[in-house]
CSV table of C-alpha atoms in Angstrom, one decimal:
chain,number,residue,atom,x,y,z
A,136,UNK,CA,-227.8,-94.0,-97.6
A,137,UNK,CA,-230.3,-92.7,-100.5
A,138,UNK,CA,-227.9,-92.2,-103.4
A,139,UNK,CA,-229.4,-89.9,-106.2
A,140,UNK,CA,-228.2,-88.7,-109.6
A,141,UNK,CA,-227.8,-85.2,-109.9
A,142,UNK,CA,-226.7,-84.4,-113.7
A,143,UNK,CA,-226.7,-80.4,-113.5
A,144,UNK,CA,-223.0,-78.9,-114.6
A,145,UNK,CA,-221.6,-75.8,-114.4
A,146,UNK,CA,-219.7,-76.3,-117.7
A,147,UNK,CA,-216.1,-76.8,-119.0
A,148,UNK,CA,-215.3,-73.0,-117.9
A,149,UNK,CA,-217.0,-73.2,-114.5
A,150,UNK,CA,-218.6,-69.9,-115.3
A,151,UNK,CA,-221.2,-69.6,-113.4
A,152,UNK,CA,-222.1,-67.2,-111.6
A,153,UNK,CA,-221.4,-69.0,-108.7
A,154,UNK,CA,-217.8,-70.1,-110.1
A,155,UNK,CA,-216.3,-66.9,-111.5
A,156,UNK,CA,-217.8,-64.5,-109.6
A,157,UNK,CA,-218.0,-61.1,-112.4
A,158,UNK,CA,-221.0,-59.9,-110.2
A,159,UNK,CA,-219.0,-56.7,-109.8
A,160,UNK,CA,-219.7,-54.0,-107.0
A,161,UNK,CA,-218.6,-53.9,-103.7
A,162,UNK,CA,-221.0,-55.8,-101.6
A,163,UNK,CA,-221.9,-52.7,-99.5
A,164,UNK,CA,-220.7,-54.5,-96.5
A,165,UNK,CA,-217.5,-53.7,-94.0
A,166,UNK,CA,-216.8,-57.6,-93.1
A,167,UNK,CA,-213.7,-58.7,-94.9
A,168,UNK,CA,-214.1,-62.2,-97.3
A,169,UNK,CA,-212.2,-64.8,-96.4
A,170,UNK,CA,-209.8,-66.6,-99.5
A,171,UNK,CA,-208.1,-70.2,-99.2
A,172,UNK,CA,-206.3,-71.2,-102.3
A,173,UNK,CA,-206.1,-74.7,-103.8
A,174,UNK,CA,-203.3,-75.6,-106.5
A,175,UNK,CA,-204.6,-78.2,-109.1
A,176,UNK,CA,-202.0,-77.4,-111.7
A,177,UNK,CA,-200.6,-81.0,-111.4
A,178,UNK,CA,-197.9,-80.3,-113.9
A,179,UNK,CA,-196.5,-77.1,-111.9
A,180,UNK,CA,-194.4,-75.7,-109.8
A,181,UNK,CA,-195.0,-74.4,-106.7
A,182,UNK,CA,-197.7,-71.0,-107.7
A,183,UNK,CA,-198.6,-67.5,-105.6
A,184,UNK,CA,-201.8,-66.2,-105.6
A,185,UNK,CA,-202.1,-62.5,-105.4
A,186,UNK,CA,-205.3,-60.4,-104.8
A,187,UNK,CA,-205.0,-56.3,-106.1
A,188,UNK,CA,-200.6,-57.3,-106.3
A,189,UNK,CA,-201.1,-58.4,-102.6
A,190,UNK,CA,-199.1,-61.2,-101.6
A,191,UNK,CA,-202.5,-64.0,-100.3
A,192,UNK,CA,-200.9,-67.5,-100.5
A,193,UNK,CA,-197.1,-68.2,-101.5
A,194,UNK,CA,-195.5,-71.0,-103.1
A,195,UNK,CA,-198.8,-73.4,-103.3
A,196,UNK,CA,-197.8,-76.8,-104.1
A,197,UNK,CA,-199.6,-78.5,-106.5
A,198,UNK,CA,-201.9,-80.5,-104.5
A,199,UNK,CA,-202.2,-78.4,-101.5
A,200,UNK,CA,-204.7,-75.9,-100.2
A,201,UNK,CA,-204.1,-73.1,-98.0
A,202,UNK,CA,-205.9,-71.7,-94.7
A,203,UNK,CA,-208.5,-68.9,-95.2
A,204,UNK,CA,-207.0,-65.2,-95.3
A,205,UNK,CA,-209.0,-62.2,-95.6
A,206,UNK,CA,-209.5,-60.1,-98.8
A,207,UNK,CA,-211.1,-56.8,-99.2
A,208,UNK,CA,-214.9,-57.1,-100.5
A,209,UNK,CA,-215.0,-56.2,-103.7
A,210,UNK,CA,-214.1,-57.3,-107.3
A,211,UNK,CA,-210.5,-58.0,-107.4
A,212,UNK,CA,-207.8,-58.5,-110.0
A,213,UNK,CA,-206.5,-62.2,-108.8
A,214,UNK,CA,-202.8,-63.4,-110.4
A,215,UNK,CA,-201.2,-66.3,-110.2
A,216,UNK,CA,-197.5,-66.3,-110.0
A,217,UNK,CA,-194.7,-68.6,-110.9
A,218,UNK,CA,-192.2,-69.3,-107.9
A,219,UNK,CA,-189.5,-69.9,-110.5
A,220,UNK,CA,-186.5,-67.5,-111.2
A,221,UNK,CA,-188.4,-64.5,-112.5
A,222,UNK,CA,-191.4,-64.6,-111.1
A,223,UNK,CA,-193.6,-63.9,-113.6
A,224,UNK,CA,-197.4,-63.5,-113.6
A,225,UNK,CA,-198.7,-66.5,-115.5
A,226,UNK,CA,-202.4,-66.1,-115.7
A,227,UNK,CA,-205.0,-63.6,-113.9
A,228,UNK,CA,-208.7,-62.9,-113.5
A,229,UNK,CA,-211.0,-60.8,-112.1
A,230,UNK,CA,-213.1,-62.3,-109.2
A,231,UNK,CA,-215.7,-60.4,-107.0
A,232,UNK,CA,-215.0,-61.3,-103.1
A,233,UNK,CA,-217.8,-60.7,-101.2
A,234,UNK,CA,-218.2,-59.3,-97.6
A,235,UNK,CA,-218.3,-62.2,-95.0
A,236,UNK,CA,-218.1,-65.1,-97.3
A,237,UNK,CA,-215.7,-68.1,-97.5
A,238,UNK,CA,-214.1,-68.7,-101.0
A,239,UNK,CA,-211.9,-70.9,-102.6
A,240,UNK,CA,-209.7,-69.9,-105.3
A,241,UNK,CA,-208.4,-73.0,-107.4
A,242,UNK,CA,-206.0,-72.9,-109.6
A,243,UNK,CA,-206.3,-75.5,-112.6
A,244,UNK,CA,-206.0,-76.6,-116.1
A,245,UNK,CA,-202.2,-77.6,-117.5
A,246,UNK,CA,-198.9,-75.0,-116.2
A,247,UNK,CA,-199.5,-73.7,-120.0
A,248,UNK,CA,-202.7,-72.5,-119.3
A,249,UNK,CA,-203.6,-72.0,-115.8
A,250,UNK,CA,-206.7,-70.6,-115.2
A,251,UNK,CA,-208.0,-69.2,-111.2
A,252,UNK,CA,-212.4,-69.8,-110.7
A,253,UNK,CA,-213.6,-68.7,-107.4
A,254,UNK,CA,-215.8,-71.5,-105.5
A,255,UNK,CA,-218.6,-70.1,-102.8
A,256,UNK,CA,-218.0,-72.2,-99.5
A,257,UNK,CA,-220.5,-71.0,-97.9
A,258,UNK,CA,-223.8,-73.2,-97.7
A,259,UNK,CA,-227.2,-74.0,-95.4
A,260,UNK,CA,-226.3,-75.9,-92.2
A,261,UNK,CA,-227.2,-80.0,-92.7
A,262,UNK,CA,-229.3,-81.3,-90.7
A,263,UNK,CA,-229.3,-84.0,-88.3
A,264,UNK,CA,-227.3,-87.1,-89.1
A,265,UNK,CA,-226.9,-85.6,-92.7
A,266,UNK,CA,-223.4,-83.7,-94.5
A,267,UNK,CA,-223.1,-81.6,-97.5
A,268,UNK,CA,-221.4,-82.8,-100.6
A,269,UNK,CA,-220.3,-81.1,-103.9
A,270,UNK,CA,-218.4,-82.5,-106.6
A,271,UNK,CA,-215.7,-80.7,-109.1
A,272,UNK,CA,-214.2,-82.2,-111.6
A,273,UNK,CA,-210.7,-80.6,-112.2
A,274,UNK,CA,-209.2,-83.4,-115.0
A,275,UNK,CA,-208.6,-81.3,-117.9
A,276,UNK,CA,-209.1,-84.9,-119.7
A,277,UNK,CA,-212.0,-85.0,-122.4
A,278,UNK,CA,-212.9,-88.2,-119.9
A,279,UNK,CA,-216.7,-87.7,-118.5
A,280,UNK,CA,-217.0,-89.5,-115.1
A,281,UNK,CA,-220.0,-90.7,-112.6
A,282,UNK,CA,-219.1,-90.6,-108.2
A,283,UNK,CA,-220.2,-92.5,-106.3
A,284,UNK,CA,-220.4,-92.1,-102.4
A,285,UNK,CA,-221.2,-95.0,-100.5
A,286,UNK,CA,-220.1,-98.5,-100.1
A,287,UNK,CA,-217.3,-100.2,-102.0
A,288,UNK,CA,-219.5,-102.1,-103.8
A,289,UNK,CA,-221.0,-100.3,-107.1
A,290,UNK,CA,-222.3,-103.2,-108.9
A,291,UNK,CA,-226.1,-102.1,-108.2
A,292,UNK,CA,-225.6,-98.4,-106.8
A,293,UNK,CA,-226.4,-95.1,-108.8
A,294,UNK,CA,-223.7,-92.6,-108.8
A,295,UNK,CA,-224.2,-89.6,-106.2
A,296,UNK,CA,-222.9,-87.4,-108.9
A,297,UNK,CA,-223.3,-88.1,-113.1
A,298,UNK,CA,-221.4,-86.8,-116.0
A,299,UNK,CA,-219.0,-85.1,-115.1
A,300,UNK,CA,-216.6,-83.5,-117.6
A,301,UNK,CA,-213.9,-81.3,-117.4
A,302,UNK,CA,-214.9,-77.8,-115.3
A,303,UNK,CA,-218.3,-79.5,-114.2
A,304,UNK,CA,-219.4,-78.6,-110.8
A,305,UNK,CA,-222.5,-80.6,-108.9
A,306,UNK,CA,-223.3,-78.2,-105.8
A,307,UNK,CA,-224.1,-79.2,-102.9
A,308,UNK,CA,-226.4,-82.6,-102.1
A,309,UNK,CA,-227.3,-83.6,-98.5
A,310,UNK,CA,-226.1,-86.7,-97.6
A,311,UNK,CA,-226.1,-89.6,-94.3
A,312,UNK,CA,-223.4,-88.7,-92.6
A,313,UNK,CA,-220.4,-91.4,-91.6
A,314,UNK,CA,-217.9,-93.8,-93.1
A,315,UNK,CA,-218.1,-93.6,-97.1
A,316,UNK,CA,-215.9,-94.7,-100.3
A,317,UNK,CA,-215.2,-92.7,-102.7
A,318,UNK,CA,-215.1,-94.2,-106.4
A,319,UNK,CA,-215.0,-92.6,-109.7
A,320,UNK,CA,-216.3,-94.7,-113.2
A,321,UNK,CA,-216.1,-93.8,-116.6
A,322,UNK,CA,-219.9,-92.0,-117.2
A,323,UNK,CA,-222.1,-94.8,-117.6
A,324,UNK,CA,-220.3,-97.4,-116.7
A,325,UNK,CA,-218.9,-99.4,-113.7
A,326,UNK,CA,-215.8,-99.2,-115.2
A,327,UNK,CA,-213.4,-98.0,-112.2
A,328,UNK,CA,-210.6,-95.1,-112.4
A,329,UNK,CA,-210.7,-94.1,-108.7
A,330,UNK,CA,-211.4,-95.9,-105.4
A,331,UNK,CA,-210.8,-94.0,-102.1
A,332,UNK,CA,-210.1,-96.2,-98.4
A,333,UNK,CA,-213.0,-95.5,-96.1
A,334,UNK,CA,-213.4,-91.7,-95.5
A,335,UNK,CA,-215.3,-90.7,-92.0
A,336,UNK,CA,-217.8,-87.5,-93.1
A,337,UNK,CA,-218.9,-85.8,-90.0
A,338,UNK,CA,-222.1,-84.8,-89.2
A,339,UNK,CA,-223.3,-81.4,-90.7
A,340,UNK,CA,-220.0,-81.4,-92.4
A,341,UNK,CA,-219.5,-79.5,-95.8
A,342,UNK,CA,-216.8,-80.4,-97.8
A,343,UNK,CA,-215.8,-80.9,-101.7
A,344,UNK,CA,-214.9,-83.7,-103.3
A,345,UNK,CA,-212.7,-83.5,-106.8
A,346,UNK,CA,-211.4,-85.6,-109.5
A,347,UNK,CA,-208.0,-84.5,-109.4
A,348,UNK,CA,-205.8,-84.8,-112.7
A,349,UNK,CA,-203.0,-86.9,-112.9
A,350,UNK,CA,-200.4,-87.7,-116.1
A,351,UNK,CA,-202.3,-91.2,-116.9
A,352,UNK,CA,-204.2,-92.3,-120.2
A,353,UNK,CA,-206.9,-93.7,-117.7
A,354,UNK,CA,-206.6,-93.0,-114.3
A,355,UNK,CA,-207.3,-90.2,-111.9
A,356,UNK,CA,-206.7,-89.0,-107.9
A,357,UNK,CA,-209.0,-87.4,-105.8
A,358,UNK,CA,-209.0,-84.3,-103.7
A,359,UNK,CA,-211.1,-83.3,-100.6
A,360,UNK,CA,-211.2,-80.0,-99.7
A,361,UNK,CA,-213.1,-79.4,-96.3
A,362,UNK,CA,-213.5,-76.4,-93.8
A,363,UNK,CA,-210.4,-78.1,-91.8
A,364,UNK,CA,-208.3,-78.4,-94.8
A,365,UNK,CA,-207.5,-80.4,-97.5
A,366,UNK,CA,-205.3,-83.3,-99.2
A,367,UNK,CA,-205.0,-85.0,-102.6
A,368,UNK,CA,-206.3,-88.5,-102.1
A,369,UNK,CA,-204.1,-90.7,-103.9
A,370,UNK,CA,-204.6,-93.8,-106.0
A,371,UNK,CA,-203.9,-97.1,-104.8
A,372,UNK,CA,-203.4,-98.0,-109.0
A,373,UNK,CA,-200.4,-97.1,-111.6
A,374,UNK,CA,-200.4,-98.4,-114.7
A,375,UNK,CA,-197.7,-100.5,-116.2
A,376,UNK,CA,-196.2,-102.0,-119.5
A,377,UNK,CA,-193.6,-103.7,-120.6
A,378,UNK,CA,-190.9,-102.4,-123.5
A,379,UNK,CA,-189.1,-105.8,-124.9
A,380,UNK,CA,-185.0,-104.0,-125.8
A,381,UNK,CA,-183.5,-107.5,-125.7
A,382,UNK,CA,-182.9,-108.8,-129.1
A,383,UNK,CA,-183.9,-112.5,-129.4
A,384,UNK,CA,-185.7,-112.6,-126.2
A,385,UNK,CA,-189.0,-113.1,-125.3
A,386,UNK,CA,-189.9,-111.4,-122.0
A,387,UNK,CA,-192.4,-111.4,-119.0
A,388,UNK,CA,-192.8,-109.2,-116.3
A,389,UNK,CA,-193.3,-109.2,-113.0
A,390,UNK,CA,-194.2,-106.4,-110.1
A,391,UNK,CA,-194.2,-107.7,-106.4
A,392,UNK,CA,-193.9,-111.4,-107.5
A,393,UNK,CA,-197.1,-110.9,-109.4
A,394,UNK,CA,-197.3,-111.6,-113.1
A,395,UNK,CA,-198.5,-107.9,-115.1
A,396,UNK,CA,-197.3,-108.8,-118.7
A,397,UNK,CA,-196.5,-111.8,-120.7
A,398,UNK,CA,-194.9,-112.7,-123.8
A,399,UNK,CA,-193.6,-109.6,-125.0
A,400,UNK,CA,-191.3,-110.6,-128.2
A,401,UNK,CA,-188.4,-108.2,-129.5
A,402,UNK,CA,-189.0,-104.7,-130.1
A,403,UNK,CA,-192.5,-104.9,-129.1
A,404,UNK,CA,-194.6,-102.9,-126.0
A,405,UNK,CA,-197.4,-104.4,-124.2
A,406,UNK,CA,-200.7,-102.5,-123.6
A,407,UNK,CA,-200.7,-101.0,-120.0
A,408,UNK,CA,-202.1,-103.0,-116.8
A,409,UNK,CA,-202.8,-101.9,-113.7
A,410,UNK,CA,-201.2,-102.8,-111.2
A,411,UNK,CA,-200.4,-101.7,-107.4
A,412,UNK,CA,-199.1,-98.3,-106.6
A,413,UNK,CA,-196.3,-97.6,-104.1
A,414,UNK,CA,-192.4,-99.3,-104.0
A,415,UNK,CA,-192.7,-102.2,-106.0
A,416,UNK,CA,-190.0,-104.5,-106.7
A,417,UNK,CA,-190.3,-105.4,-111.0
A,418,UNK,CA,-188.2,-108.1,-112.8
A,419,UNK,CA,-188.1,-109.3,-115.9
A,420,UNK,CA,-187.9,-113.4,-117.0
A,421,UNK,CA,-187.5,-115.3,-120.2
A,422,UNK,CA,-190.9,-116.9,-121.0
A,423,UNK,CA,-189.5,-119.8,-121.6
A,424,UNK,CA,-187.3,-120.0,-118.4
A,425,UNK,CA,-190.2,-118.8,-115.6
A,426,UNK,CA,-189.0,-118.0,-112.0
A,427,UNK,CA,-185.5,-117.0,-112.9
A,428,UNK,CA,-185.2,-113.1,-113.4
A,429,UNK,CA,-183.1,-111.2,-115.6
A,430,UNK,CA,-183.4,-108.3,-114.6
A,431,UNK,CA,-184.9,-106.8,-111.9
A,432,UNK,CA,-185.2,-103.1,-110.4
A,433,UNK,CA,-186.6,-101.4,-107.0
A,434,UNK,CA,-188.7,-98.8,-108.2
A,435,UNK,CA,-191.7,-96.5,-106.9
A,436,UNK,CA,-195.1,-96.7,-109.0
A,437,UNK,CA,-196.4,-93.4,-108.7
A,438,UNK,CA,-200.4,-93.5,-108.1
A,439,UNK,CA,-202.7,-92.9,-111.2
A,440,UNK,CA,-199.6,-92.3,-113.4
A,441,UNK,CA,-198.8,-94.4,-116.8
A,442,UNK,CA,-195.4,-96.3,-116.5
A,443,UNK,CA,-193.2,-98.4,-118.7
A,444,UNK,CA,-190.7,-101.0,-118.0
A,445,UNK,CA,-187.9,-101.0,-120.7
A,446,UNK,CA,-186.0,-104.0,-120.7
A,447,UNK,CA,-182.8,-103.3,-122.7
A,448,UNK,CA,-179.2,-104.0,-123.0
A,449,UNK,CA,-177.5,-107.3,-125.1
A,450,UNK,CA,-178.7,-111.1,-124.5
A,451,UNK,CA,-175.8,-111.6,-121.8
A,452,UNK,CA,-176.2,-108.0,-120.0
A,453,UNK,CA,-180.0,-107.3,-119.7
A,454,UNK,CA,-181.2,-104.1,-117.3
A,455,UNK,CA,-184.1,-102.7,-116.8
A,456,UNK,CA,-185.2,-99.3,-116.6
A,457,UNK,CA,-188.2,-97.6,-115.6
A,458,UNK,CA,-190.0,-94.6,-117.5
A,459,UNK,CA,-192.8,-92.4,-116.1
A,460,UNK,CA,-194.8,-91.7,-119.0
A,461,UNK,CA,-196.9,-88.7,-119.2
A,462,UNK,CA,-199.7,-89.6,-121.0
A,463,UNK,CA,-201.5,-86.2,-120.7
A,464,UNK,CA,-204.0,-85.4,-123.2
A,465,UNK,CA,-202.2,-82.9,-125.6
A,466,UNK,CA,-203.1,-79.8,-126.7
A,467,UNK,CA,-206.0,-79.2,-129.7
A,468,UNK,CA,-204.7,-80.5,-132.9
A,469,UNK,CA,-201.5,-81.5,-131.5
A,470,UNK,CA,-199.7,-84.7,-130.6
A,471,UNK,CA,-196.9,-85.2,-128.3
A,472,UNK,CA,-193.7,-87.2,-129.0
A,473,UNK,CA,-190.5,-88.4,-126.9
A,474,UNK,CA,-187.8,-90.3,-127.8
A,475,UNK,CA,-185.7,-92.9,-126.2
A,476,UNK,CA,-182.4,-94.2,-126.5
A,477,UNK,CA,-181.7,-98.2,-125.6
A,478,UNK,CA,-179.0,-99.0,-127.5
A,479,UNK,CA,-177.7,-102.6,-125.8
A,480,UNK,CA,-174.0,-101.5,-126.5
A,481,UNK,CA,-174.5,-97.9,-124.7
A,482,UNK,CA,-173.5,-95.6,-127.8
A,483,UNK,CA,-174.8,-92.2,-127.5
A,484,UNK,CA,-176.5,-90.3,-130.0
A,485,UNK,CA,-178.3,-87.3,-131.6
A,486,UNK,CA,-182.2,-87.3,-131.8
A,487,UNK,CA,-183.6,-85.3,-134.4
A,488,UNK,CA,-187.5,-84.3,-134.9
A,489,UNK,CA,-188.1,-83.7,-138.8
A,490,UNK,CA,-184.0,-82.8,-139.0
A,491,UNK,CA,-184.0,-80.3,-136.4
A,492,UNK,CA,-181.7,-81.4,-133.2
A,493,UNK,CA,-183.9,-82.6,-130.1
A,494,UNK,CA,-181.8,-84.1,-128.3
A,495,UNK,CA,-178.3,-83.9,-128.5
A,496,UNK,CA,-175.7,-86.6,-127.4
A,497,UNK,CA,-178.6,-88.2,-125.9
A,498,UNK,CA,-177.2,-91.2,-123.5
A,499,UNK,CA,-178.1,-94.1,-124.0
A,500,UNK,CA,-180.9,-95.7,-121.7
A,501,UNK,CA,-182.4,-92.3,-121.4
A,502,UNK,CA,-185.3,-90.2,-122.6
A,503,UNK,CA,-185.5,-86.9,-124.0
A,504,UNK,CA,-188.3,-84.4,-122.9
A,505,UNK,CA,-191.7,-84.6,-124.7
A,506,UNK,CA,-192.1,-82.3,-128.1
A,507,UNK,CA,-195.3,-80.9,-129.4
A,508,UNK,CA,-196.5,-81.6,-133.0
A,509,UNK,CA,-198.9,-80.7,-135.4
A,510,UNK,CA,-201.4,-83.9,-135.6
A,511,UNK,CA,-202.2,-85.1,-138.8
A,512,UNK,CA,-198.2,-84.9,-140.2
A,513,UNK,CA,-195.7,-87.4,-141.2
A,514,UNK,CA,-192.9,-86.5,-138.9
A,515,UNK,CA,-189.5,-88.0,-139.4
A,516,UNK,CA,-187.2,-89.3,-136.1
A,517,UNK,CA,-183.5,-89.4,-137.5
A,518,UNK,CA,-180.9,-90.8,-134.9
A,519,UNK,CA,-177.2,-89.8,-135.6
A,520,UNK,CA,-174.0,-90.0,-134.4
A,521,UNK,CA,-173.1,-87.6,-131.8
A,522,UNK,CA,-170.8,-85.8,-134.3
A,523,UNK,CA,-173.5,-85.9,-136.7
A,524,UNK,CA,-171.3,-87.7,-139.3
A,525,UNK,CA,-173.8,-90.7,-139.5
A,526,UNK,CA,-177.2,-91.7,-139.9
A,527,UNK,CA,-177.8,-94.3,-137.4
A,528,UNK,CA,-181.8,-95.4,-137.8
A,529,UNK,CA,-184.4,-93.1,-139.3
A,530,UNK,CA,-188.0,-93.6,-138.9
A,531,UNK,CA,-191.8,-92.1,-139.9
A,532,UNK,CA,-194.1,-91.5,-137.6
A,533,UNK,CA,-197.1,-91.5,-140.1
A,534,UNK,CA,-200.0,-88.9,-140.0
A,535,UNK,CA,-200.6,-89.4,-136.0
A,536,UNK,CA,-204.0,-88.5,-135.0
A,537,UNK,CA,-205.3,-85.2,-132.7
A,538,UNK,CA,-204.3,-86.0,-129.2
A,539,UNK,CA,-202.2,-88.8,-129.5
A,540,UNK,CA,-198.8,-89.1,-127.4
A,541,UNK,CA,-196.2,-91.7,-128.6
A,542,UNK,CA,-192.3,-92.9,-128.2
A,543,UNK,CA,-190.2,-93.6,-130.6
A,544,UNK,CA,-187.4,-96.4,-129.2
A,545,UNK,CA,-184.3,-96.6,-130.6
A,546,UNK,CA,-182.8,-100.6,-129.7
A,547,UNK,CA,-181.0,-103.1,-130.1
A,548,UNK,CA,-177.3,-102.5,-130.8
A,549,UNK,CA,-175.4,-99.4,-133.3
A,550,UNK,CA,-174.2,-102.3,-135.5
A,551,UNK,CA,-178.3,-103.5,-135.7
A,552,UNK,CA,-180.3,-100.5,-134.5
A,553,UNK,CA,-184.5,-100.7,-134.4
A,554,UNK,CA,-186.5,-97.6,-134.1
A,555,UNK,CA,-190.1,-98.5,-132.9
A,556,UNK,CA,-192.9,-96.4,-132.6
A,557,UNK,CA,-195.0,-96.8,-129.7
A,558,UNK,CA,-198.4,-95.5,-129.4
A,559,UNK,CA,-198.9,-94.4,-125.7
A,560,UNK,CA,-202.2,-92.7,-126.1
């Protein structure tokens, strides 16, 4: 297969006239259009989509696109509703449907902001031997990617589709139809965030491909969206790292028997590795005492998603726990913070986020909910006892840069308590 580099982008809005349709008018034609829906919000819950306050696709799961209905012609006022008690209208737009034409409504960006584009489905007929691709990329990461469609080998291949940043859109190329990969690289590189199994593209098929967001650092999934419907492709990589709660130990650890981090002292974290996605059995070892585990935990590795393994407890009572992390950019100028509690002698406490209460009572070998906070601050993490009575560790977080997201640990014991900082992103 020819593979070419197409660099054209529809920009970070996906504006464009053939994105967000603001032609206005009516079309001047009788024939209906016809409207799927595609949820991208991966942080959501299920969304409707309604077109002039009629009900068009209900309770979308992020992840899933609908069947085609038909809409009036004409430009529309399009809302997106929570399914959530109230059911309130989270975000609208106008979009101009037009008479006899296929459309796609996605919905994407984060639950805080989501925002609905209209994509065109329609497109010329391929000819012989030959299907239409388009790419979207629907990360609201600041990450700018290359695809490439073709073999699983990239080392000497030019991607199909370059640069691609947040809201980019690269219509529709003409490509050899058959059995294809799919692999996404940071721009430039050959450095792999995606890799699909073997998909079978039919001849004079038309379909779009997507990088689909997912709560990593790194990592992506991938969504195809074809005229038979359409799935969220997932990743056969997590990413994994290892939390050392156990004082005086020295810790390895293990996922499926395979070695993913090593020599992880006391109160330290290990950078993230990849590693396999899907049930994986995880265990932790003494480094100096390989083969025997200490801990160990069944646990399911959730495809392009950040996770850590906390080992925590006392030296004769180690566990292990495992934390998804959500390593989501965070919002301009902002950072995001959790806490977590792994005290080794299970005494609760109260978290507190520049001395206002975050977590009350929180248990230990838990984690409280993610905050947002102004980047560029000195916060202070205070840790009391649950009657307040007591301070039990304190800790700055320093003046955190724009868009990082970080965990502050509280271990070892009450009577010797450590409160680490741990920079996620």
């Amino acid at each position: 297969m020819t593979k070419r580099s197409l660099t054209r982008s529809l920009g970070a809005l996906l504006a464009a006239a053939t994105l967000l349709a603001g032609c206005g008018g009516s079309g001047g034609g009788a024939d209906p259009a016809r409207v799927r829906t595609f949820n991208a919000v991966a942080d959501s819950e299920p969304l409707d989509l309604l077109v002039s306050d009629n009900l068009i696709a209900a309770a979308v799961a992020p992840g899933t696109l609908t069947g085609y209905s038909d809409v009036d012609q004409g430009t529309r006022v399009v809302k997106v509703r929570s399914t959530s008690p109230g059911a309130s209208v989270i975000s609208q737009a106008s979009v101009n449907f037009l008479a006899g034409v296929r459309q796609t409504i996605v919905l994407r960006g984060l639950r805080s902001s989501v925002a609905p584009v209209s994509l065109s489905d329609t497109a010329a007929v391929s000819a012989a031997g030959k299907f239409k691709l388009r790419a979207l990329n629907l990360s609201f990461d600041t990450t700018v990617y290359d695809i490439y469609v073709g073999s699983d080998d990239i080392a000497a291949a030019t991607p199909v589709f370059a640069g691609m940043s947040y809201g980019g859109l690269i219509d529709y190329l003409e490509l050899d139809a058959g059995s294809r990969v799919v692999i996404f690289t940071l721009a430039g590189t050959k450095d792999v965030v995606y890799r699909s199994a073997s998909v079978e593209f039919a001849e004079r098929e038309q379909a779009t491909v997507a990088i689909y967001p997912a709560r990593s650092g790194r990592l992506v999934n991938a969504a195809l969206l074809r005229d038979s419907g359409g799935s969220v492709l997932a990743n056969s990589r997590a990413r994994l790292r290892l939390v050392n709660g156990i004082p005086g130990a020295t810790l390895d650890l293990k996922a499926g028997g395979a070695a993913v981090q090593s020599a992880v002292v006391y109160s330290q974290a290990s950078d993230y590795a990849e590693t396999a996605s899907g049930a994986r059995a995880l265990q932790v070892e003494a480094t100096n005492v390989p083969g025997t585990a200490l801990a160990s935990l069944s646990a399911t590795l959730q495809p392009a998603r950040d996770h850590t393994a906390l080992a925590w407890g006392v030296p004769g009572q180690p566990r292990l726990l495992l934390l998804a992390d959500d390593n989501t950019i965070p919002v301009s100028a902002s950072v995001r913070l959790r806490v977590v509690n792994a005290l080794g002698d299970n005494v609760a406490v109260n978290a507190l986020v520049n001395f206002v209460s975050r977590a009350p009572a929180l248990a230990a070998g838990s984690a409280a909910p993610y905050v947002t906070l102004a980047a560029s601050v000195d916060n202070t993490l205070t840790f009391t006892t649950t009657d307040g009575t007591a301070v039990v560790a304190s800790l700055g977080t320093g003046a955190l840069a724009a868009g990082t997201v970080a965990t502050v640990y509280l271990l070892g014991t009450s009577a010797a308590p450590v409160a680490r900082l741990v920079t996620d992103r």
